[in-house]
Amino acid sequence: MAALSTIFAGIAAGAAAAGAGYAISAGQSGAAMQKKAMKQQQEAQSAASAAARSQQRRSQQAMAAANRQEPAVADIMGRAAAEMGGGPSSTMLTGPMGVNPQDLQLGRTSLLGG
């Protein structure tokens, strides 16, 4: 009977050792799987963040394109004419009278030519 209980004790000790070995192996395997899952999650989060930044840039470009406005040339010319009081010959540089025709005549003596 003593021999039988010694055998059972040996079997129990062996089973305990095997169970402990399995637990250690499973724990290491679980840690490796957890590390792999964490790395995959970080990669996915990084990719999602890059996609969000790209989408934000596209959205900003689309908004900028939608907000572009053409200059109101007719309105600008109308205001300039109203301020200067002249017609089409009036510019902001020459005033309402335009350029004096006497200033444009050629053939007079000047320092630059004959």
Short mmCIF file of C-alpha atoms in Angstrom, two decimals:
data_model
loop_
_atom_site.label_atom_id
_atom_site.label_comp_id
_atom_site.label_asym_id
_atom_site.label_seq_id
_atom_site.Cartn_x
_atom_site.Cartn_y
_atom_site.Cartn_z
CA MET A 1 0.00 0.00 0.00
CA ALA A 2 2.85 2.34 0.79
CA ALA A 3 4.34 1.57 -2.56
CA LEU A 4 1.05 2.38 -4.24
CA SER A 5 0.76 5.72 -2.49
CA THR A 6 4.37 6.48 -3.46
CA ILE A 7 3.51 5.72 -7.08
CA PHE A 8 0.43 7.95 -6.88
CA ALA A 9 2.50 10.70 -5.30
CA GLY A 10 5.06 10.37 -8.09
CA ILE A 11 2.33 10.50 -10.72
CA ALA A 12 0.78 13.54 -9.05
CA ALA A 13 4.17 15.27 -8.86
CA GLY A 14 4.81 14.48 -12.53
CA ALA A 15 1.40 15.79 -13.50
CA ALA A 16 1.99 18.93 -11.46
CA ALA A 17 5.36 19.47 -13.13
CA ALA A 18 3.83 18.89 -16.56
CA GLY A 19 1.01 21.29 -15.71
CA ALA A 20 3.48 23.90 -14.53
CA GLY A 21 5.54 23.42 -17.70
CA TYR A 22 2.42 23.82 -19.82
CA ALA A 23 1.40 26.94 -17.88
CA ILE A 24 4.81 28.50 -18.42
CA SER A 25 4.76 27.61 -22.12
CA ALA A 26 1.21 28.90 -22.51
CA GLY A 27 2.12 32.07 -20.65
CA GLN A 28 5.07 32.72 -22.93
CA SER A 29 2.99 31.96 -26.00
CA GLY A 30 0.25 34.28 -24.71
CA ALA A 31 2.77 37.05 -24.11
CA ALA A 32 4.15 36.66 -27.63
CA MET A 33 0.64 36.75 -29.09
CA GLN A 34 -0.21 39.79 -27.00
CA LYS A 35 2.95 41.58 -28.19
CA LYS A 36 2.08 40.72 -31.80
CA ALA A 37 -1.49 41.97 -31.36
CA MET A 38 -0.22 45.20 -29.79
CA LYS A 39 2.14 45.78 -32.73
CA GLN A 40 -0.70 45.16 -35.21
CA GLN A 41 -2.93 47.58 -33.33
CA GLN A 42 -0.23 50.27 -33.36
CA GLU A 43 0.27 49.79 -37.10
CA ALA A 44 -3.47 50.01 -37.72
CA GLN A 45 -3.74 53.13 -35.56
CA SER A 46 -0.80 54.72 -37.38
CA ALA A 47 -2.39 53.94 -40.75
CA ALA A 48 -5.74 55.35 -39.60
CA SER A 49 -4.03 58.51 -38.37
CA ALA A 50 -2.23 58.96 -41.71
CA ALA A 51 -5.51 58.44 -43.56
CA ALA A 52 -7.22 61.04 -41.36
CA ARG A 53 -4.45 63.59 -42.05
CA SER A 54 -4.70 62.91 -45.77
CA GLN A 55 -8.48 63.32 -45.68
CA GLN A 56 -8.12 66.58 -43.77
CA ARG A 57 -5.69 67.93 -46.40
CA ARG A 58 -8.07 66.96 -49.21
CA SER A 59 -10.95 68.60 -47.37
CA GLN A 60 -9.01 71.81 -46.85
CA GLN A 61 -8.00 71.89 -50.52
CA ALA A 62 -11.61 71.34 -51.57
CA MET A 63 -12.78 74.15 -49.28
CA ALA A 64 -10.08 76.48 -50.62
CA ALA A 65 -11.10 75.68 -54.20
CA ALA A 66 -14.76 76.29 -53.38
CA ASN A 67 -13.98 79.61 -51.71
CA ARG A 68 -11.94 81.00 -54.59
CA GLN A 69 -13.62 84.05 -55.99
CA GLU A 70 -13.18 85.76 -59.30
CA PRO A 71 -12.52 89.51 -59.16
CA ALA A 72 -15.53 91.65 -60.04
CA VAL A 73 -13.83 93.61 -62.83
CA ALA A 74 -16.94 95.57 -63.82
CA ASP A 75 -17.51 96.61 -60.21
CA ILE A 76 -13.89 97.72 -59.78
CA MET A 77 -13.97 99.74 -63.00
CA GLY A 78 -17.30 101.32 -62.03
CA ARG A 79 -15.96 102.41 -58.64
CA ALA A 80 -12.77 103.79 -60.20
CA ALA A 81 -14.77 105.80 -62.73
CA ALA A 82 -17.08 107.13 -60.03
CA GLU A 83 -14.16 108.19 -57.83
CA MET A 84 -12.24 109.84 -60.66
CA GLY A 85 -15.28 111.32 -62.39
CA GLY A 86 -13.96 110.53 -65.86
CA GLY A 87 -14.67 108.20 -68.69
CA PRO A 88 -12.63 105.42 -70.23
CA SER A 89 -9.55 107.62 -70.65
CA SER A 90 -9.44 108.18 -66.91
CA THR A 91 -7.08 106.06 -64.91
CA MET A 92 -5.91 106.37 -61.38
CA LEU A 93 -2.56 107.61 -62.69
CA THR A 94 -3.72 110.25 -65.18
CA GLY A 95 -6.84 111.57 -63.50
CA PRO A 96 -10.16 112.43 -65.14
CA MET A 97 -8.61 114.46 -67.97
CA GLY A 98 -6.38 111.65 -69.27
CA VAL A 99 -2.97 112.38 -70.78
CA ASN A 100 -2.29 115.83 -72.22
CA PRO A 101 -1.92 115.41 -76.02
CA GLN A 102 0.82 118.08 -76.08
CA ASP A 103 3.00 115.80 -73.96
CA LEU A 104 2.81 113.10 -76.60
CA GLN A 105 4.00 115.14 -79.59
CA LEU A 106 7.25 114.16 -81.26
CA GLY A 107 9.71 116.34 -83.04
CA ARG A 108 10.56 118.80 -80.34
CA THR A 109 13.97 119.29 -78.89
CA SER A 110 14.73 117.59 -75.68
CA LEU A 111 17.74 116.33 -73.86
CA LEU A 112 17.23 112.89 -75.34
CA GLY A 113 17.07 113.66 -79.03
CA GLY A 114 17.61 116.24 -81.60
#
